[in-house]
Amino acid sequence: FFLNVAFFATHAKDSDVRQYMPQESSMEWYKDDTIPIPPTATQEAWEKMPYFFTDTNEGRTRWGVRYSNYTLHQTMMKNYYR
């Protein structure tokens, strides 16, 4: 279960490399925090997904742009939470 309360809508902009663009006033939030990587963020877990989840799936494409390595994961999740 996950509950997210946001006072600024967290929408990604696919055409921008930054994806999530929080307001300037929240940029200090989570600066010194480490966001854990989910245990299912592995190639093994991906390969166990149903057959209709493929590498051409838009969700997988977006995952690659946003979360495919440690640095991206930290940046995108912090900006999402901000």
mmCIF file of N, CA and C in Angstrom:
data_model
loop_
_atom_site.group_PDB
_atom_site.id
_atom_site.type_symbol
_atom_site.label_atom_id
_atom_site.label_comp_id
_atom_site.label_asym_id
_atom_site.label_seq_id
_atom_site.Cartn_x
_atom_site.Cartn_y
_atom_site.Cartn_z
ATOM 1 N N PHE A 1 0.846 -1.175 0.000
ATOM 2 C CA PHE A 1 0.000 0.000 0.000
ATOM 3 C C PHE A 1 0.885 1.229 0.000
ATOM 4 N N PHE A 2 0.527 2.199 -0.827
ATOM 5 C CA PHE A 2 1.286 3.443 -0.906
ATOM 6 C C PHE A 2 0.309 4.600 -0.990
ATOM 7 N N LEU A 3 0.467 5.567 -0.126
ATOM 8 C CA LEU A 3 -0.349 6.771 -0.157
ATOM 9 C C LEU A 3 0.575 7.947 -0.384
ATOM 10 N N ASN A 4 0.287 8.708 -1.398
ATOM 11 C CA ASN A 4 1.089 9.877 -1.716
ATOM 12 C C ASN A 4 0.187 11.104 -1.643
ATOM 13 N N VAL A 5 0.557 12.067 -0.818
ATOM 14 C CA VAL A 5 -0.163 13.332 -0.752
ATOM 15 C C VAL A 5 0.737 14.381 -1.382
ATOM 16 N N ALA A 6 0.256 15.014 -2.416
ATOM 17 C CA ALA A 6 1.057 16.012 -3.116
ATOM 18 C C ALA A 6 0.284 17.316 -3.218
ATOM 19 N N PHE A 7 0.959 18.392 -2.932
ATOM 20 C CA PHE A 7 0.350 19.705 -3.050
ATOM 21 C C PHE A 7 0.713 20.346 -4.386
ATOM 22 N N PHE A 8 1.531 19.652 -5.117
ATOM 23 C CA PHE A 8 1.913 20.042 -6.471
ATOM 24 C C PHE A 8 1.865 18.756 -7.283
ATOM 25 N N ALA A 9 1.077 18.741 -8.318
ATOM 26 C CA ALA A 9 0.877 17.511 -9.091
ATOM 27 C C ALA A 9 2.186 17.016 -9.685
ATOM 28 N N THR A 10 2.491 15.754 -9.431
ATOM 29 C CA THR A 10 3.740 15.164 -9.916
ATOM 30 C C THR A 10 3.490 14.452 -11.238
ATOM 31 N N HIS A 11 3.654 15.185 -12.309
ATOM 32 C CA HIS A 11 3.489 14.637 -13.646
ATOM 33 C C HIS A 11 4.837 14.664 -14.353
ATOM 34 N N ALA A 12 5.134 13.604 -15.036
ATOM 35 C CA ALA A 12 6.365 13.566 -15.823
ATOM 36 C C ALA A 12 6.103 14.205 -17.178
ATOM 37 N N LYS A 13 7.141 14.787 -17.719
ATOM 38 C CA LYS A 13 7.080 15.363 -19.059
ATOM 39 C C LYS A 13 8.026 14.541 -19.928
ATOM 40 N N ASP A 14 7.451 13.637 -20.705
ATOM 41 C CA ASP A 14 8.261 12.694 -21.480
ATOM 42 C C ASP A 14 9.248 13.376 -22.423
ATOM 43 N N SER A 15 8.907 14.543 -22.917
ATOM 44 C CA SER A 15 9.769 15.211 -23.902
ATOM 45 C C SER A 15 10.951 15.940 -23.264
ATOM 46 N N ASP A 16 11.017 15.962 -21.941
ATOM 47 C CA ASP A 16 12.102 16.654 -21.238
ATOM 48 C C ASP A 16 12.964 15.621 -20.522
ATOM 49 N N VAL A 17 14.261 15.705 -20.671
ATOM 50 C CA VAL A 17 15.179 14.737 -20.075
ATOM 51 C C VAL A 17 15.070 14.732 -18.547
ATOM 52 N N ARG A 18 14.640 15.831 -17.956
ATOM 53 C CA ARG A 18 14.498 15.897 -16.499
ATOM 54 C C ARG A 18 13.279 15.128 -16.009
ATOM 55 N N GLN A 19 12.307 14.900 -16.866
ATOM 56 C CA GLN A 19 11.083 14.162 -16.580
ATOM 57 C C GLN A 19 10.207 14.829 -15.528
ATOM 58 N N TYR A 20 10.621 14.805 -14.271
ATOM 59 C CA TYR A 20 9.858 15.420 -13.185
ATOM 60 C C TYR A 20 10.501 16.753 -12.836
ATOM 61 N N MET A 21 9.715 17.807 -12.818
ATOM 62 C CA MET A 21 10.248 19.138 -12.560
ATOM 63 C C MET A 21 9.520 19.773 -11.372
ATOM 64 N N PRO A 22 10.037 19.525 -10.167
ATOM 65 C CA PRO A 22 9.385 20.070 -8.979
ATOM 66 C C PRO A 22 9.550 21.591 -8.905
ATOM 67 N N GLN A 23 8.772 22.179 -8.030
ATOM 68 C CA GLN A 23 8.888 23.611 -7.815
ATOM 69 C C GLN A 23 10.211 23.922 -7.133
ATOM 70 N N GLU A 24 10.753 25.075 -7.428
ATOM 71 C CA GLU A 24 12.043 25.487 -6.870
ATOM 72 C C GLU A 24 12.038 25.456 -5.342
ATOM 73 N N SER A 25 10.921 25.793 -4.745
ATOM 74 C CA SER A 25 10.846 25.869 -3.280
ATOM 75 C C SER A 25 11.021 24.516 -2.591
ATOM 76 N N SER A 26 10.868 23.431 -3.318
ATOM 77 C CA SER A 26 10.994 22.106 -2.697
ATOM 78 C C SER A 26 12.306 21.394 -3.047
ATOM 79 N N MET A 27 13.184 22.046 -3.746
ATOM 80 C CA MET A 27 14.401 21.382 -4.218
ATOM 81 C C MET A 27 15.330 20.917 -3.094
ATOM 82 N N GLU A 28 15.247 21.495 -1.921
ATOM 83 C CA GLU A 28 16.085 21.062 -0.803
ATOM 84 C C GLU A 28 15.567 19.790 -0.144
ATOM 85 N N TRP A 29 14.315 19.476 -0.367
ATOM 86 C CA TRP A 29 13.720 18.289 0.250
ATOM 87 C C TRP A 29 14.435 17.034 -0.261
ATOM 88 N N TYR A 30 14.699 16.114 0.587
ATOM 89 C CA TYR A 30 15.305 14.810 0.280
ATOM 90 C C TYR A 30 16.747 14.913 -0.222
ATOM 91 N N LYS A 31 17.331 16.087 -0.157
ATOM 92 C CA LYS A 31 18.674 16.295 -0.696
ATOM 93 C C LYS A 31 19.684 15.305 -0.123
ATOM 94 N N ASP A 32 19.611 15.059 1.183
ATOM 95 C CA ASP A 32 20.590 14.188 1.836
ATOM 96 C C ASP A 32 20.050 12.794 2.128
ATOM 97 N N ASP A 33 18.908 12.469 1.539
ATOM 98 C CA ASP A 33 18.294 11.160 1.759
ATOM 99 C C ASP A 33 18.661 10.186 0.640
ATOM 100 N N THR A 34 18.578 8.923 0.945
ATOM 101 C CA THR A 34 18.763 7.875 -0.052
ATOM 102 C C THR A 34 17.440 7.136 -0.186
ATOM 103 N N ILE A 35 16.929 7.097 -1.378
ATOM 104 C CA ILE A 35 15.675 6.408 -1.648
ATOM 105 C C ILE A 35 16.018 4.952 -1.975
ATOM 106 N N PRO A 36 15.488 3.995 -1.215
ATOM 107 C CA PRO A 36 15.843 2.590 -1.483
ATOM 108 C C PRO A 36 15.321 2.112 -2.837
ATOM 109 N N ILE A 37 16.095 1.269 -3.439
ATOM 110 C CA ILE A 37 15.681 0.665 -4.706
ATOM 111 C C ILE A 37 14.816 -0.547 -4.370
ATOM 112 N N PRO A 38 13.650 -0.648 -4.996
ATOM 113 C CA PRO A 38 12.760 -1.773 -4.688
ATOM 114 C C PRO A 38 13.427 -3.117 -4.995
ATOM 115 N N PRO A 39 13.144 -4.129 -4.190
ATOM 116 C CA PRO A 39 13.751 -5.443 -4.436
ATOM 117 C C PRO A 39 13.331 -6.052 -5.767
ATOM 118 N N THR A 40 12.239 -5.575 -6.337
ATOM 119 C CA THR A 40 11.765 -6.107 -7.627
ATOM 120 C C THR A 40 12.292 -5.315 -8.823
ATOM 121 N N ALA A 41 13.181 -4.385 -8.601
ATOM 122 C CA ALA A 41 13.758 -3.616 -9.704
ATOM 123 C C ALA A 41 14.971 -4.350 -10.265
ATOM 124 N N THR A 42 14.753 -5.579 -10.678
ATOM 125 C CA THR A 42 15.836 -6.414 -11.200
ATOM 126 C C THR A 42 15.445 -6.992 -12.560
ATOM 127 N N GLN A 43 16.429 -7.421 -13.290
ATOM 128 C CA GLN A 43 16.172 -8.077 -14.571
ATOM 129 C C GLN A 43 15.391 -9.370 -14.348
ATOM 130 N N GLU A 44 15.720 -10.078 -13.284
ATOM 131 C CA GLU A 44 15.034 -11.334 -12.968
ATOM 132 C C GLU A 44 13.531 -11.097 -12.746
ATOM 133 N N ALA A 45 13.202 -10.061 -11.985
ATOM 134 C CA ALA A 45 11.785 -9.748 -11.743
ATOM 135 C C ALA A 45 11.092 -9.345 -13.037
ATOM 136 N N TRP A 46 11.795 -8.589 -13.869
ATOM 137 C CA TRP A 46 11.221 -8.175 -15.152
ATOM 138 C C TRP A 46 10.903 -9.395 -16.023
ATOM 139 N N GLU A 47 11.789 -10.341 -16.041
ATOM 140 C CA GLU A 47 11.600 -11.538 -16.873
ATOM 141 C C GLU A 47 10.448 -12.413 -16.377
ATOM 142 N N LYS A 48 10.013 -12.218 -15.151
ATOM 143 C CA LYS A 48 8.881 -12.975 -14.612
ATOM 144 C C LYS A 48 7.533 -12.304 -14.888
ATOM 145 N N MET A 49 7.575 -11.134 -15.509
ATOM 146 C CA MET A 49 6.331 -10.426 -15.822
ATOM 147 C C MET A 49 5.565 -11.196 -16.906
ATOM 148 N N PRO A 50 4.251 -10.977 -17.004
ATOM 149 C CA PRO A 50 3.465 -11.655 -18.043
ATOM 150 C C PRO A 50 3.999 -11.361 -19.446
ATOM 151 N N TYR A 51 3.675 -12.241 -20.361
ATOM 152 C CA TYR A 51 4.216 -12.188 -21.730
ATOM 153 C C TYR A 51 3.967 -10.857 -22.443
ATOM 154 N N PHE A 52 2.888 -10.168 -22.090
ATOM 155 C CA PHE A 52 2.558 -8.938 -22.826
ATOM 156 C C PHE A 52 3.366 -7.726 -22.357
ATOM 157 N N PHE A 53 4.167 -7.893 -21.311
ATOM 158 C CA PHE A 53 5.110 -6.845 -20.929
ATOM 159 C C PHE A 53 6.409 -7.127 -21.681
ATOM 160 N N THR A 54 6.697 -6.298 -22.643
ATOM 161 C CA THR A 54 7.893 -6.482 -23.458
ATOM 162 C C THR A 54 8.777 -5.244 -23.343
ATOM 163 N N ASP A 55 9.957 -5.324 -23.932
ATOM 164 C CA ASP A 55 10.857 -4.172 -23.916
ATOM 165 C C ASP A 55 10.330 -3.018 -24.747
ATOM 166 N N THR A 56 9.315 -3.253 -25.581
ATOM 167 C CA THR A 56 8.721 -2.175 -26.367
ATOM 168 C C THR A 56 7.503 -1.564 -25.675
ATOM 169 N N ASN A 57 7.168 -2.072 -24.504
ATOM 170 C CA ASN A 57 6.077 -1.534 -23.703
ATOM 171 C C ASN A 57 6.439 -0.115 -23.260
ATOM 172 N N GLU A 58 5.510 0.838 -23.378
ATOM 173 C CA GLU A 58 5.808 2.228 -23.026
ATOM 174 C C GLU A 58 6.230 2.371 -21.568
ATOM 175 N N GLY A 59 5.638 1.592 -20.694
ATOM 176 C CA GLY A 59 6.031 1.639 -19.291
ATOM 177 C C GLY A 59 7.485 1.238 -19.099
ATOM 178 N N ARG A 60 7.910 0.230 -19.832
ATOM 179 C CA ARG A 60 9.313 -0.219 -19.734
ATOM 180 C C ARG A 60 10.253 0.829 -20.317
ATOM 181 N N THR A 61 9.833 1.468 -21.385
ATOM 182 C CA THR A 61 10.632 2.539 -21.977
ATOM 183 C C THR A 61 10.821 3.667 -20.967
ATOM 184 N N ARG A 62 9.728 4.054 -20.328
ATOM 185 C CA ARG A 62 9.803 5.125 -19.328
ATOM 186 C C ARG A 62 10.642 4.698 -18.125
ATOM 187 N N TRP A 63 10.517 3.454 -17.709
ATOM 188 C CA TRP A 63 11.334 2.960 -16.599
ATOM 189 C C TRP A 63 12.815 3.103 -16.939
ATOM 190 N N GLY A 64 13.180 2.757 -18.167
ATOM 191 C CA GLY A 64 14.574 2.856 -18.583
ATOM 192 C C GLY A 64 15.104 4.278 -18.517
ATOM 193 N N VAL A 65 14.276 5.232 -18.907
ATOM 194 C CA VAL A 65 14.669 6.638 -18.896
ATOM 195 C C VAL A 65 14.749 7.174 -17.469
ATOM 196 N N ARG A 66 13.928 6.657 -16.584
ATOM 197 C CA ARG A 66 13.800 7.238 -15.247
ATOM 198 C C ARG A 66 14.522 6.487 -14.141
ATOM 199 N N TYR A 67 14.598 5.165 -14.232
ATOM 200 C CA TYR A 67 15.029 4.390 -13.057
ATOM 201 C C TYR A 67 16.055 3.302 -13.352
ATOM 202 N N SER A 68 16.617 3.249 -14.514
ATOM 203 C CA SER A 68 17.434 2.099 -14.923
ATOM 204 C C SER A 68 18.800 2.008 -14.250
ATOM 205 N N ASN A 69 19.221 3.045 -13.557
ATOM 206 C CA ASN A 69 20.465 2.935 -12.790
ATOM 207 C C ASN A 69 20.315 3.707 -11.476
ATOM 208 N N TYR A 70 21.258 3.543 -10.600
ATOM 209 C CA TYR A 70 21.165 4.116 -9.253
ATOM 210 C C TYR A 70 20.989 5.637 -9.268
ATOM 211 N N THR A 71 21.789 6.315 -10.066
ATOM 212 C CA THR A 71 21.729 7.781 -10.110
ATOM 213 C C THR A 71 20.396 8.272 -10.638
ATOM 214 N N LEU A 72 19.918 7.674 -11.714
ATOM 215 C CA LEU A 72 18.609 8.053 -12.248
ATOM 216 C C LEU A 72 17.519 7.805 -11.216
ATOM 217 N N HIS A 73 17.575 6.657 -10.570
ATOM 218 C CA HIS A 73 16.569 6.321 -9.568
ATOM 219 C C HIS A 73 16.526 7.376 -8.463
ATOM 220 N N GLN A 74 17.682 7.739 -7.939
ATOM 221 C CA GLN A 74 17.738 8.734 -6.873
ATOM 222 C C GLN A 74 17.189 10.087 -7.341
ATOM 223 N N THR A 75 17.619 10.530 -8.494
ATOM 224 C CA THR A 75 17.185 11.826 -9.018
ATOM 225 C C THR A 75 15.693 11.857 -9.289
ATOM 226 N N MET A 76 15.199 10.859 -10.010
ATOM 227 C CA MET A 76 13.790 10.856 -10.397
ATOM 228 C C MET A 76 12.858 10.667 -9.206
ATOM 229 N N MET A 77 13.204 9.782 -8.286
ATOM 230 C CA MET A 77 12.342 9.560 -7.132
ATOM 231 C C MET A 77 12.301 10.790 -6.233
ATOM 232 N N LYS A 78 13.430 11.412 -6.015
ATOM 233 C CA LYS A 78 13.443 12.620 -5.196
ATOM 234 C C LYS A 78 12.627 13.723 -5.858
ATOM 235 N N ASN A 79 12.779 13.891 -7.149
ATOM 236 C CA ASN A 79 11.989 14.904 -7.843
ATOM 237 C C ASN A 79 10.513 14.554 -7.856
ATOM 238 N N TYR A 80 10.197 13.294 -7.943
ATOM 239 C CA TYR A 80 8.794 12.856 -7.885
ATOM 240 C C TYR A 80 8.201 13.185 -6.517
ATOM 241 N N TYR A 81 8.947 12.904 -5.455
ATOM 242 C CA TYR A 81 8.461 13.159 -4.101
ATOM 243 C C TYR A 81 8.366 14.646 -3.778
ATOM 244 N N ARG A 82 9.191 15.434 -4.433
ATOM 245 C CA ARG A 82 9.187 16.876 -4.150
ATOM 246 C C ARG A 82 7.916 17.496 -4.671
#
